[in-house]
Coordinates of C-alpha atoms in Angstrom, one line a residue:
M1 CA -14.0 1.3 -7.7
T2 CA -17.6 1.3 -9.2
K3 CA -19.4 3.7 -11.4
V4 CA -21.8 4.4 -8.4
S5 CA -18.7 5.4 -6.3
C6 CA -17.7 7.8 -9.1
T7 CA -21.1 9.3 -9.3
A8 CA -21.3 9.7 -5.5
C9 CA -17.9 11.4 -5.5
R10 CA -19.0 13.9 -8.2
A11 CA -22.2 14.6 -6.3
G12 CA -20.4 15.1 -3.0
A13 CA -17.6 17.3 -4.4
G14 CA -20.1 19.4 -6.4
L15 CA -22.3 19.9 -3.3
L16 CA -19.3 21.0 -1.1
Q17 CA -18.1 23.3 -3.8
H18 CA -21.6 24.8 -4.0
Y19 CA -21.7 25.3 -0.3
T20 CA -18.3 27.0 -0.2
K21 CA -19.1 29.3 -3.1
T22 CA -22.5 30.4 -1.7
G23 CA -20.9 31.5 1.5
K24 CA -21.9 28.8 3.9
S25 CA -19.6 28.7 7.0
E26 CA -17.4 25.8 7.8
K27 CA -19.5 25.2 10.9
E28 CA -22.7 25.0 8.8
I29 CA -21.1 22.6 6.3
K30 CA -19.8 20.3 9.0
K31 CA -23.2 20.2 10.6
T32 CA -24.8 19.3 7.3
I33 CA -22.2 16.5 6.7
Y34 CA -22.7 15.1 10.2
H35 CA -26.5 15.0 10.0
F36 CA -26.3 13.5 6.5
C37 CA -24.0 10.8 7.8
V38 CA -26.1 10.0 10.9
N39 CA -29.6 10.2 9.3
L40 CA -28.6 7.9 6.4
K41 CA -26.9 5.5 8.9
I42 CA -23.6 5.6 6.9
Q43 CA -21.8 5.2 10.2
S44 CA -22.5 5.3 14.0
P45 CA -23.0 8.9 15.4
R46 CA -19.6 8.9 17.1
V47 CA -17.8 7.8 13.9
C48 CA -19.8 10.4 11.9
E49 CA -18.8 13.1 14.4
G50 CA -15.1 12.1 14.4
I51 CA -14.8 11.9 10.7
T52 CA -16.5 15.2 10.2
E53 CA -14.2 16.9 12.7
L54 CA -11.0 15.4 11.5
F55 CA -11.5 15.6 7.7
A56 CA -14.0 18.2 6.8
S57 CA -11.9 21.3 7.5
E58 CA -9.1 20.1 5.2
V59 CA -11.4 19.0 2.4
I60 CA -13.5 22.2 2.6
Y61 CA -10.3 24.4 2.5
V62 CA -8.9 22.5 -0.5
L63 CA -12.2 22.5 -2.5
G64 CA -12.6 26.2 -1.9
K65 CA -9.1 26.9 -3.4
V66 CA -9.1 24.7 -6.5
N67 CA -10.3 25.9 -9.9
I68 CA -11.5 22.6 -11.2
G69 CA -14.9 21.0 -11.1
P70 CA -16.3 17.7 -9.8
D71 CA -15.3 15.7 -12.9
E72 CA -11.7 16.6 -12.6
I73 CA -11.6 16.2 -8.8
C74 CA -13.1 12.7 -8.9
S75 CA -10.9 11.6 -11.8
F76 CA -8.0 12.8 -9.7
V77 CA -9.1 11.1 -6.4
I78 CA -10.6 7.9 -7.8
G79 CA -8.7 7.4 -11.1
D80 CA -9.6 5.7 -14.3
A81 CA -12.9 4.3 -12.9
C82 CA -14.1 7.9 -13.0
G83 CA -12.9 8.5 -16.5
D84 CA -9.6 9.8 -17.8
V85 CA -10.5 13.5 -17.6
Y86 CA -7.8 15.8 -18.9
N87 CA -6.7 18.1 -16.3
P88 CA -4.0 20.7 -17.3
Y89 CA -3.4 21.6 -13.6
H90 CA -2.2 18.1 -12.9
E91 CA -0.1 17.2 -16.0
W92 CA 3.6 17.3 -15.4
E93 CA 6.9 15.5 -16.2
V94 CA 10.1 15.2 -14.4
A95 CA 13.4 16.2 -16.1
F96 CA 16.1 13.6 -16.9
P97 CA 19.7 14.6 -17.1
P98 CA 21.2 14.6 -20.6
V99 CA 23.0 11.3 -20.0
P100 CA 22.4 8.4 -22.4
K101 CA 20.8 5.3 -20.9
P102 CA 23.5 2.6 -20.6
T103 CA 23.1 -0.4 -22.9
V104 CA 20.7 -2.9 -21.3
V105 CA 22.2 -6.2 -20.3
E106 CA 19.9 -9.1 -19.4
P107 CA 20.0 -9.6 -15.6
K108 CA 22.1 -12.5 -14.6
V109 CA 20.9 -15.3 -12.3
P110 CA 22.8 -15.0 -8.9
E111 CA 25.5 -17.6 -8.6
V112 CA 24.6 -20.8 -6.8
N113 CA 26.0 -21.1 -3.3
A114 CA 27.2 -17.5 -3.3
P115 CA 26.8 -15.6 0.0
T116 CA 23.5 -13.9 0.6
F117 CA 22.0 -11.3 2.9
K118 CA 19.0 -12.5 5.0
V119 CA 16.5 -9.6 5.0
L120 CA 13.3 -9.3 7.1
H121 CA 10.4 -7.3 5.7
L122 CA 7.7 -6.1 8.1
S123 CA 4.7 -4.1 6.9
D124 CA 1.3 -2.8 8.1
T125 CA 1.6 -3.7 11.7
H126 CA -1.5 -1.6 12.7
Y127 CA -0.8 -2.2 16.3
D128 CA -4.0 -1.5 18.3
P129 CA -3.3 -0.6 22.0
Y130 CA -7.0 -0.8 22.8
Y131 CA -7.7 -4.3 21.4
M132 CA -9.6 -6.3 23.9
E133 CA -10.2 -10.1 23.9
G134 CA -13.9 -10.9 24.1
A135 CA -15.0 -7.5 22.7
N136 CA -17.5 -7.3 19.8
A137 CA -15.6 -8.2 16.6
D138 CA -18.7 -7.9 14.4
C139 CA -19.4 -4.2 14.8
A140 CA -20.6 -1.8 12.2
E141 CA -17.7 0.6 12.5
P142 CA -14.3 0.8 10.6
L143 CA -12.5 -0.9 13.5
C144 CA -13.9 -3.4 16.0
C145 CA -12.6 -5.6 18.9
R146 CA -12.4 -2.7 21.3
L147 CA -14.0 -2.0 24.7
T148 CA -15.9 0.8 23.1
N149 CA -17.6 -1.7 20.7
G150 CA -19.1 -3.4 23.7
H151 CA -18.9 -7.0 24.8
A152 CA -19.8 -9.7 22.3
L153 CA -23.4 -10.9 22.4
S154 CA -22.3 -14.4 21.4
K155 CA -19.2 -16.6 21.4
E156 CA -19.0 -16.3 17.6
S157 CA -18.9 -12.5 17.6
A158 CA -16.2 -12.3 20.3
A159 CA -12.7 -11.1 19.6
G160 CA -10.1 -13.8 19.9
K161 CA -7.1 -13.6 22.2
W162 CA -4.5 -13.3 19.3
G163 CA -6.6 -11.3 16.9
D164 CA -9.6 -11.7 14.6
Y165 CA -10.3 -12.1 10.9
R166 CA -12.9 -9.3 11.0
K167 CA -12.3 -5.6 11.0
C168 CA -9.8 -5.8 13.9
D169 CA -6.1 -4.8 14.1
T170 CA -3.2 -6.4 15.9
P171 CA -3.2 -6.8 19.7
K172 CA 0.0 -6.2 21.5
I173 CA 0.4 -9.8 22.6
T174 CA 0.5 -10.9 18.9
V175 CA 3.1 -8.2 18.0
D176 CA 5.3 -9.3 21.0
N177 CA 4.9 -12.9 20.1
M178 CA 5.8 -12.4 16.5
L179 CA 8.9 -10.4 17.2
Q180 CA 10.1 -12.9 19.8
H181 CA 9.5 -15.7 17.3
I182 CA 11.5 -13.8 14.6
Q183 CA 14.4 -13.2 17.1
D184 CA 14.5 -16.9 18.0
T185 CA 13.9 -18.3 14.5
H186 CA 16.0 -15.9 12.4
P187 CA 18.9 -14.8 14.6
D188 CA 21.0 -14.3 11.4
I189 CA 19.0 -11.4 9.9
D190 CA 21.4 -8.9 8.2
Y191 CA 18.9 -6.0 8.0
I192 CA 15.2 -5.1 8.2
L193 CA 12.9 -3.3 5.8
W194 CA 10.0 -1.7 7.6
T195 CA 7.4 -0.3 5.3
G196 CA 5.0 1.6 7.5
D197 CA 1.4 1.8 8.7
L198 CA 2.0 1.5 12.5
P199 CA -1.3 3.0 13.9
P200 CA -4.6 1.1 13.9
H201 CA -7.6 1.8 11.6
D202 CA -9.6 4.0 14.1
I203 CA -9.4 6.8 11.6
W204 CA -12.3 8.8 13.1
N205 CA -10.7 9.5 16.5
Q206 CA -6.9 9.6 15.9
T207 CA -4.8 12.4 17.2
R208 CA -1.2 13.6 16.5
D209 CA -0.2 12.7 20.1
E210 CA -1.6 9.2 19.9
N211 CA 0.1 8.4 16.6
L212 CA 3.4 9.8 17.8
K213 CA 3.1 7.6 20.9
I214 CA 2.6 4.5 18.8
L215 CA 5.6 5.5 16.6
K216 CA 7.9 6.0 19.6
E217 CA 6.7 2.7 21.3
T218 CA 7.2 0.6 18.2
V219 CA 10.6 2.1 17.4
K220 CA 11.7 1.4 20.9
Q221 CA 10.5 -2.2 20.7
M222 CA 12.2 -2.8 17.4
S223 CA 15.5 -1.4 18.8
Q224 CA 15.3 -3.6 21.8
M225 CA 14.3 -6.8 19.9
F226 CA 17.0 -6.4 17.1
P227 CA 20.0 -4.6 18.7
G228 CA 22.7 -3.9 16.2
V229 CA 20.6 -4.9 13.2
P230 CA 20.2 -2.0 10.6
I231 CA 16.5 -1.1 10.1
F232 CA 15.4 0.9 7.1
P233 CA 11.9 2.4 7.6
A234 CA 9.5 3.9 5.1
L235 CA 6.5 6.1 6.0
G236 CA 2.9 4.7 5.7
N237 CA -0.3 6.6 5.0
H238 CA -1.7 5.9 8.5
E239 CA 1.0 7.7 10.4
A240 CA -0.6 11.1 9.8
A241 CA -3.6 12.4 11.7
P242 CA -5.9 12.6 10.0
V243 CA -5.1 9.6 7.8
N244 CA -3.7 10.3 4.3
S245 CA -3.1 14.0 5.2
F246 CA 0.4 14.8 4.0
P247 CA 0.6 18.5 3.0
P248 CA 3.6 19.3 0.7
P249 CA 6.2 21.8 2.0
F250 CA 4.4 24.8 0.5
V251 CA 1.6 24.2 3.1
N252 CA 3.5 25.5 6.1
T253 CA 0.8 27.1 8.4
P254 CA 1.2 25.7 12.0
D255 CA -2.3 24.1 11.9
S256 CA -1.7 22.3 8.6
S257 CA 2.1 21.7 8.4
I258 CA 3.2 18.1 8.6
S259 CA 6.5 19.0 10.4
W260 CA 5.0 17.6 13.7
L261 CA 5.4 14.1 12.1
Y262 CA 8.5 14.5 9.9
D263 CA 10.6 16.1 12.7
E264 CA 9.8 13.2 15.0
L265 CA 10.5 10.7 12.3
D266 CA 14.0 12.2 11.9
T267 CA 14.5 11.8 15.7
Q268 CA 13.3 8.3 15.9
W269 CA 14.8 7.0 12.6
R270 CA 18.2 8.4 13.7
K271 CA 18.6 5.2 15.8
W272 CA 19.4 3.5 12.5
L273 CA 20.1 6.2 9.9
P274 CA 23.0 8.6 9.6
S275 CA 22.6 12.3 10.3
S276 CA 23.2 13.1 6.6
V277 CA 19.6 12.1 5.8
S278 CA 18.1 14.6 8.3
N279 CA 17.4 17.3 5.6
T280 CA 15.4 15.1 3.3
V281 CA 13.5 13.3 6.1
R282 CA 12.4 16.6 7.7
R283 CA 11.5 18.1 4.3
G284 CA 9.7 15.1 2.8
A285 CA 10.3 11.9 4.8
F286 CA 12.5 10.3 2.2
Y287 CA 16.2 9.4 2.2
S288 CA 19.1 7.6 0.6
V289 CA 21.7 5.5 2.4
L290 CA 24.7 3.3 1.4
V291 CA 24.1 -0.2 2.8
R292 CA 27.4 -1.6 1.6
P293 CA 30.0 -0.2 -0.9
G294 CA 28.3 -0.4 -4.2
F295 CA 24.8 -1.1 -2.7
R296 CA 22.4 1.7 -2.0
L297 CA 18.9 1.8 -0.5
I298 CA 16.4 4.6 -1.2
S299 CA 13.3 5.1 0.9
L300 CA 10.5 7.1 -0.7
N301 CA 7.5 8.8 0.8
M302 CA 4.7 7.4 -1.3
N303 CA 2.1 9.7 0.3
Y304 CA 3.0 12.2 -2.4
C305 CA 1.4 9.8 -4.9
N306 CA -1.5 9.1 -2.5
N307 CA -4.7 10.2 -4.3
K308 CA -6.6 10.3 -1.0
N309 CA -4.1 13.1 0.1
W310 CA -6.5 16.0 -0.7
W311 CA -3.7 18.6 -0.4
L312 CA -2.3 17.4 -3.7
L313 CA -5.4 18.8 -5.5
L314 CA -3.8 22.2 -4.8
N315 CA -0.6 21.3 -6.7
S316 CA 0.4 17.7 -7.4
T317 CA 3.6 18.7 -9.4
D318 CA 6.3 16.5 -7.8
P319 CA 5.6 17.3 -4.2
A320 CA 8.7 18.2 -2.2
T321 CA 10.6 17.6 -5.5
E322 CA 10.9 14.0 -4.4
L323 CA 11.0 12.4 -7.8
Q324 CA 13.6 14.9 -9.1
W325 CA 15.7 14.2 -6.0
F326 CA 15.2 10.4 -6.8
I327 CA 16.5 10.9 -10.3
Y328 CA 19.6 12.8 -8.9
E329 CA 20.3 9.9 -6.5
L330 CA 19.9 7.3 -9.2
Q331 CA 22.1 9.2 -11.6
S332 CA 24.8 9.5 -9.0
A333 CA 24.4 5.8 -8.3
E334 CA 24.8 5.0 -12.0
F335 CA 27.9 7.1 -12.3
N336 CA 29.4 5.3 -9.2
G337 CA 28.4 1.8 -10.4
E338 CA 26.0 1.3 -7.4
K339 CA 23.0 -1.1 -7.4
V340 CA 19.9 0.3 -5.7
H341 CA 16.9 -1.2 -3.8
V342 CA 13.9 1.1 -3.4
I343 CA 11.4 0.9 -0.5
G344 CA 8.1 2.6 0.2
H345 CA 4.6 2.0 1.4
I346 CA 1.9 2.5 -1.3
P347 CA 2.9 0.4 -4.4
P348 CA 3.2 2.7 -7.4
G349 CA 0.9 0.6 -9.5
H350 CA -1.9 0.5 -6.9
S351 CA -5.1 2.4 -7.5
D352 CA -4.3 4.6 -4.5
C353 CA -1.3 6.1 -6.4
L354 CA -1.9 9.2 -8.4
K355 CA -1.9 8.5 -12.1
V356 CA 0.5 11.3 -13.1
W357 CA 2.9 10.5 -10.3
S358 CA 2.9 6.8 -11.1
R359 CA 3.5 7.5 -14.8
N360 CA 6.6 9.6 -14.0
Y361 CA 7.8 7.0 -11.5
Y362 CA 7.4 4.3 -14.2
A363 CA 9.5 6.3 -16.6
I364 CA 12.2 6.6 -13.9
I365 CA 12.3 2.9 -13.3
S366 CA 12.6 2.3 -17.1
R367 CA 15.5 4.8 -17.5
Y368 CA 17.5 3.4 -14.6
E369 CA 16.6 -0.3 -15.0
S370 CA 20.3 -1.2 -14.9
T371 CA 20.7 0.5 -11.5
I372 CA 17.4 -0.3 -9.7
I373 CA 17.5 -4.0 -8.9
S374 CA 14.4 -4.5 -6.8
Q375 CA 11.5 -2.6 -5.1
F376 CA 9.7 -3.3 -1.8
F377 CA 6.3 -2.0 -0.7
G378 CA 3.3 -2.8 1.6
H379 CA -0.1 -1.2 2.0
T380 CA -2.4 -3.7 0.3
H381 CA -2.0 -6.3 3.2
Y382 CA -1.9 -9.1 0.6
D383 CA 1.0 -11.2 -0.5
E384 CA 1.7 -10.1 -4.0
F385 CA 4.0 -8.3 -6.5
E386 CA 4.0 -5.9 -9.5
V387 CA 5.9 -6.4 -12.7
F388 CA 7.3 -3.3 -14.5
Y389 CA 7.9 -3.1 -18.2
D390 CA 9.9 -0.9 -20.5
H391 CA 7.6 2.1 -20.9
K392 CA 8.4 2.2 -24.6
D393 CA 8.0 -1.6 -25.1
L394 CA 5.4 -3.0 -22.7
S395 CA 6.3 -6.6 -23.7
R396 CA 9.7 -6.4 -22.1
P397 CA 9.8 -6.9 -18.2
I398 CA 12.4 -4.8 -16.5
N399 CA 11.8 -4.7 -12.8
V400 CA 9.7 -6.2 -9.9
A401 CA 8.1 -4.5 -6.9
Y402 CA 7.6 -7.0 -4.0
I403 CA 4.6 -6.3 -1.9
G404 CA 5.0 -7.7 1.5
P405 CA 2.2 -9.2 3.6
S406 CA 0.7 -7.3 6.5
V407 CA 1.3 -8.2 10.1
S408 CA -2.3 -7.1 10.8
P409 CA -5.1 -9.6 10.0
Y410 CA -7.3 -6.7 8.8
Y411 CA -9.2 -8.2 7.3
H412 CA -9.9 -11.9 6.4
L413 CA -6.1 -12.5 6.6
N414 CA -3.6 -14.3 8.7
P415 CA -0.8 -12.3 10.2
G416 CA 2.5 -12.6 8.2
Y417 CA 5.9 -11.3 7.4
R418 CA 8.5 -11.8 4.6
I419 CA 12.1 -13.1 4.4
Y420 CA 14.3 -12.2 1.4
Y421 CA 17.6 -13.7 0.4
V422 CA 19.6 -11.1 -1.4
D423 CA 22.7 -11.8 -3.5
G424 CA 25.4 -10.8 -1.0
D425 CA 29.0 -9.6 -0.9
H426 CA 31.2 -11.3 -3.6
D427 CA 32.9 -10.2 -6.8
K428 CA 30.1 -11.1 -9.1
T429 CA 27.1 -10.0 -6.9
T430 CA 24.0 -8.8 -8.7
R431 CA 22.2 -7.6 -5.5
G432 CA 19.2 -9.5 -6.9
I433 CA 16.6 -11.4 -4.9
V434 CA 17.7 -15.1 -4.8
D435 CA 14.4 -16.3 -3.2
H436 CA 11.8 -15.2 -0.7
E437 CA 9.7 -16.8 1.9
T438 CA 6.4 -15.8 3.6
W439 CA 5.9 -16.8 7.2
I440 CA 2.5 -16.7 8.8
M441 CA 0.5 -17.6 12.0
N442 CA -2.8 -19.5 11.6
L443 CA -5.0 -17.1 13.6
R444 CA -8.0 -19.5 13.9
E445 CA -5.8 -22.3 15.4
A446 CA -4.0 -19.8 17.7
N447 CA -7.3 -18.7 19.2
I448 CA -8.6 -22.3 19.5
Y449 CA -5.5 -23.8 21.1
G450 CA -4.4 -20.7 23.0
Y451 CA -1.0 -20.2 21.5
P452 CA 0.3 -19.2 18.0
L453 CA 2.6 -21.3 15.9
W454 CA 4.5 -19.3 13.2
F455 CA 5.6 -21.3 10.2
Q456 CA 6.9 -20.9 6.7
L457 CA 3.9 -20.9 4.3
Y458 CA 5.9 -21.1 1.1
S459 CA 9.1 -20.1 -0.8
A460 CA 8.6 -18.4 -4.1
R461 CA 10.9 -20.5 -6.3
Q462 CA 9.9 -23.9 -5.0
S463 CA 6.1 -23.2 -4.8
F464 CA 5.8 -21.5 -8.2
G465 CA 8.4 -23.6 -10.0
M466 CA 10.7 -20.6 -10.8
D467 CA 14.3 -21.0 -11.9
A468 CA 15.1 -17.5 -10.6
L469 CA 13.4 -14.3 -9.5
R470 CA 14.3 -12.0 -12.4
P471 CA 11.6 -9.7 -13.9
R472 CA 11.1 -12.1 -16.8
D473 CA 10.6 -15.0 -14.4
W474 CA 7.8 -13.1 -12.6
D475 CA 6.3 -12.1 -16.0
D476 CA 6.4 -15.8 -16.9
L477 CA 4.6 -16.6 -13.7
V478 CA 1.7 -14.2 -14.5
E479 CA 1.5 -15.7 -18.0
R480 CA 1.3 -19.3 -16.6
M481 CA -1.3 -18.3 -14.0
T482 CA -3.5 -16.8 -16.8
N483 CA -3.7 -20.2 -18.4
D484 CA -3.3 -22.6 -15.4
P485 CA -6.3 -22.4 -13.0
Q486 CA -4.6 -24.7 -10.4
L487 CA -1.5 -22.5 -10.3
F488 CA -3.6 -19.4 -9.9
E489 CA -5.5 -21.1 -7.0
L490 CA -2.2 -21.8 -5.3
F491 CA -1.2 -18.1 -5.7
Y492 CA -4.6 -17.0 -4.5
K493 CA -4.2 -19.1 -1.3
Y494 CA -0.8 -17.4 -0.6
Y495 CA -2.3 -14.0 -1.6
Y496 CA -4.6 -14.3 1.4
K497 CA -1.9 -15.9 3.5
A498 CA -3.8 -19.2 3.7
S499 CA -6.7 -17.6 5.5
P500 CA -9.6 -20.0 6.1
V501 CA -12.1 -17.2 5.6
K502 CA -10.8 -15.9 2.2
P503 CA -13.6 -15.2 -0.2
T504 CA -14.2 -17.1 -3.4
C505 CA -12.4 -15.7 -6.5
D506 CA -14.6 -15.5 -9.6
M507 CA -13.5 -14.5 -13.1
E508 CA -13.7 -10.8 -12.3
C509 CA -11.6 -11.3 -9.2
K510 CA -9.0 -13.3 -11.2
K511 CA -8.8 -10.7 -13.9
K512 CA -8.3 -7.9 -11.3
I513 CA -5.5 -9.8 -9.4
L514 CA -3.7 -10.7 -12.6
C515 CA -4.0 -7.2 -13.9
D516 CA -2.6 -5.8 -10.6
L517 CA 0.4 -8.2 -10.9
H518 CA 1.0 -6.8 -14.4
S519 CA 0.6 -3.2 -13.4
G520 CA 3.5 -1.2 -12.0
R521 CA 1.8 1.9 -13.5
S522 CA -1.6 2.9 -11.9
H523 CA -4.8 3.6 -13.7
D524 CA -3.6 2.2 -17.0
R525 CA -5.6 -0.9 -17.3
K526 CA -6.2 -0.4 -21.0
N527 CA -2.6 -0.6 -22.0
L528 CA -1.3 -3.1 -19.4
C529 CA -4.2 -5.5 -18.9
Q530 CA -6.2 -6.0 -22.1
S531 CA -4.3 -9.1 -23.3
I532 CA -4.5 -10.8 -19.9
E533 CA -8.2 -10.0 -19.5
S534 CA -9.0 -11.3 -23.0
R535 CA -7.3 -14.6 -22.3
V536 CA -9.0 -15.1 -18.9
D537 CA -12.3 -14.4 -20.6
S538 CA -11.6 -16.9 -23.4
S539 CA -10.6 -19.5 -20.9
S540 CA -13.8 -19.1 -18.9
N541 CA -15.9 -20.5 -21.9
T542 CA -18.7 -18.1 -21.2
T543 CA -21.8 -19.0 -23.3
W544 CA -24.1 -16.4 -24.9
R545 CA -26.7 -17.3 -22.3
D546 CA -24.2 -16.5 -19.5
W547 CA -23.3 -13.3 -21.2
F548 CA -27.0 -12.3 -21.6
Y549 CA -27.8 -13.2 -18.0
N550 CA -24.7 -11.3 -16.6
T551 CA -25.5 -8.2 -18.7
I552 CA -29.1 -8.1 -17.4
S553 CA -27.8 -8.7 -13.8
V554 CA -25.4 -5.8 -14.1
S555 CA -28.0 -3.5 -15.5
V556 CA -30.4 -4.4 -12.7
S557 CA -27.8 -3.9 -10.0
V558 CA -26.9 -0.5 -11.3
I559 CA -30.6 0.5 -11.3
M560 CA -31.1 -0.9 -7.8
S561 CA -28.0 0.9 -6.5
I562 CA -29.2 4.4 -7.4
P563 CA -31.2 4.9 -4.1
R564 CA -28.0 4.1 -2.2
L565 CA -26.1 6.8 -4.0
T566 CA -26.8 9.6 -1.6
M567 CA -25.8 7.4 1.3
Q568 CA -22.2 7.2 -0.1
V569 CA -21.7 10.9 -0.8
P570 CA -20.0 12.0 2.5
K571 CA -17.8 9.0 2.4
Y572 CA -16.3 9.7 -1.0
V573 CA -16.2 13.5 -0.4
L574 CA -13.9 12.8 2.6
G575 CA -11.7 10.4 0.6
L576 CA -12.8 7.3 2.7
G577 CA -14.4 5.3 -0.1

C-alpha cells in the first residue's frame, strides 16, 4: 500500500466524517460519492452506482458512530503503510489460562514409509456463473469475461473457453473439469480442506440471494463428487454481500445482521460436520472437530481480523470471542494430548489482517506450539507460506501456515490446487506435513488446444531440496532464497503457478515476497523483515548512481501522483483499495 493510498484514505474518511457531522443525509452523501466516482472515471457508471448502493450505507453508519479521526481510521484499515498510530479503542489482549507452557521439544521428522493421509486443499474457486467465452476480457471493470462486458473487439481481447489470465473468474466448465480430474486422479483422498471464497469478484452487484445460491450449488457439487469424503470448510471474505461485511454478534439489527449467511452455513456444512458445532457456526462461523482420536481440526472465521470489515471500527475486541474460544479449545487439546491443524481463509500475516488481532493470534500460536502442528489458509491466490517464530525469540521458527493456490486464475495465474501428505495413524505419528504437491492446468494451452491437462507442477521437498517440512526447514528455505537468485526464481515461478504472463520480479518485489514468507504477524515489517531486506539490498550491488537515480525517480513519481489523489478517495473510503 502506497503513501498516496494512505493520503487518499485520510482525505476520504475525513470528508465523509465531515458530511455526517454537518447533517448531510445519507441520500446526499451517496449522490456525492456516485458523481465523484463517475466524473473522475474511477469506474464505469454502473460499477459506481453498485458500489455506492452496496457499501456507502455501512461505511457512513460506522464513520458516524466512531470517536476517532482519519489518522486512526486509516491506520486501522490500511495498516503500517499509514503509520503505526496509537489507538486506545483498538488495543486489547486475550487472556491465557494459568497453565505453564509445556517444555518445548524439537519437532520430529515423520517416520519414513509410515502411513499417511492424503489431503486435498481447494481455495478461492470464485466460480462465475455468468462467464461467457468470447466476451470482452480486457474491460475496465473489477470483473470481465461476461456478457455485460460486451463482445470482444479482437481475438486477443476475447475470453477463452476455459478461463482467462485477465480480470476474469472461473467458468463452470473449468470447475467441473477440475473436480472430475481430481476424482479420477486422486481416488484415495482421505479428507478435504476447503478454505472459502466461492462467489466471483462482481463486488458491485452482488446480493445475498445470489451468494447463497452459489454456496448451495457448490456444496451440492462437492457432496456429489466426493461422496463419503469428510470436507472441512472455512469461510472466505467474498461470501458476504457486500464483500468483507461481517458484523460481529453485537450488530443484530435485521438489516445488518450476518445471521442470513451463518444460519445457511450451518445448514450446508452439516453435510460433513456434527451437530455439536452448530452453536459456534451460527454465532461466528467457526468450529472445532475431532478428525481422529488425538487429532483435532479447528476452522476459524478470519473475517474478524479483516481490516476491510468496517464494522470492526466500532469494536475490534476479539469479535464473537473467537480467539478466547480458540484458546479454550487449544488448552483442552493440550490437556488431552491432541494435535491440532488450523484452517481459515485470510492468512494471519497478510496485510488484510488487522494488526491487533494478528498480534494476539501470533501469541496464541507461540503458547500452543506443541499442540498446533500446521495451519492452512487461502485468500492471496498465490502458492506460498508464512513462517511463525517464537514471539519472545524471533530467531526460533515454531510453526508454518501453508497458503494454498487459487482455483481462480484471477489474475495472471493458472488454476491450481494443493495435495498434502499428512503423517497418518501409527504409534509415533506427529501429524506433521510429510510433503505437499501443487497441481495446475496451463490455461493458455487449454484455450489453444481446446482441452485442459492437469498435472503436478512440483513437490515441495524435491523441488526445494528440503529434508523435511518442519518450521526450521521452511525458515532455512527463506534464508537460502535470500542468497540464491536461482532458487528464488524457481519459487517465484511456482508462486505464480507457472503462469506465462507473470510479471517480472525486481528487488522490491523480491523483498516483499521474502518478507511475506517471514511474516506470520501482520504489519510488523520492522521486526520481522529488516534482516532479510538488508541482505537482499546488499546482494543487489546497487551503486551510488543507481541509488541517486532511484531516489530522484521516487520523488518525481510522488509529485506526479498528487493530481491522481482525488480520483482514489472513494475507492479507499469504501475499503476497496
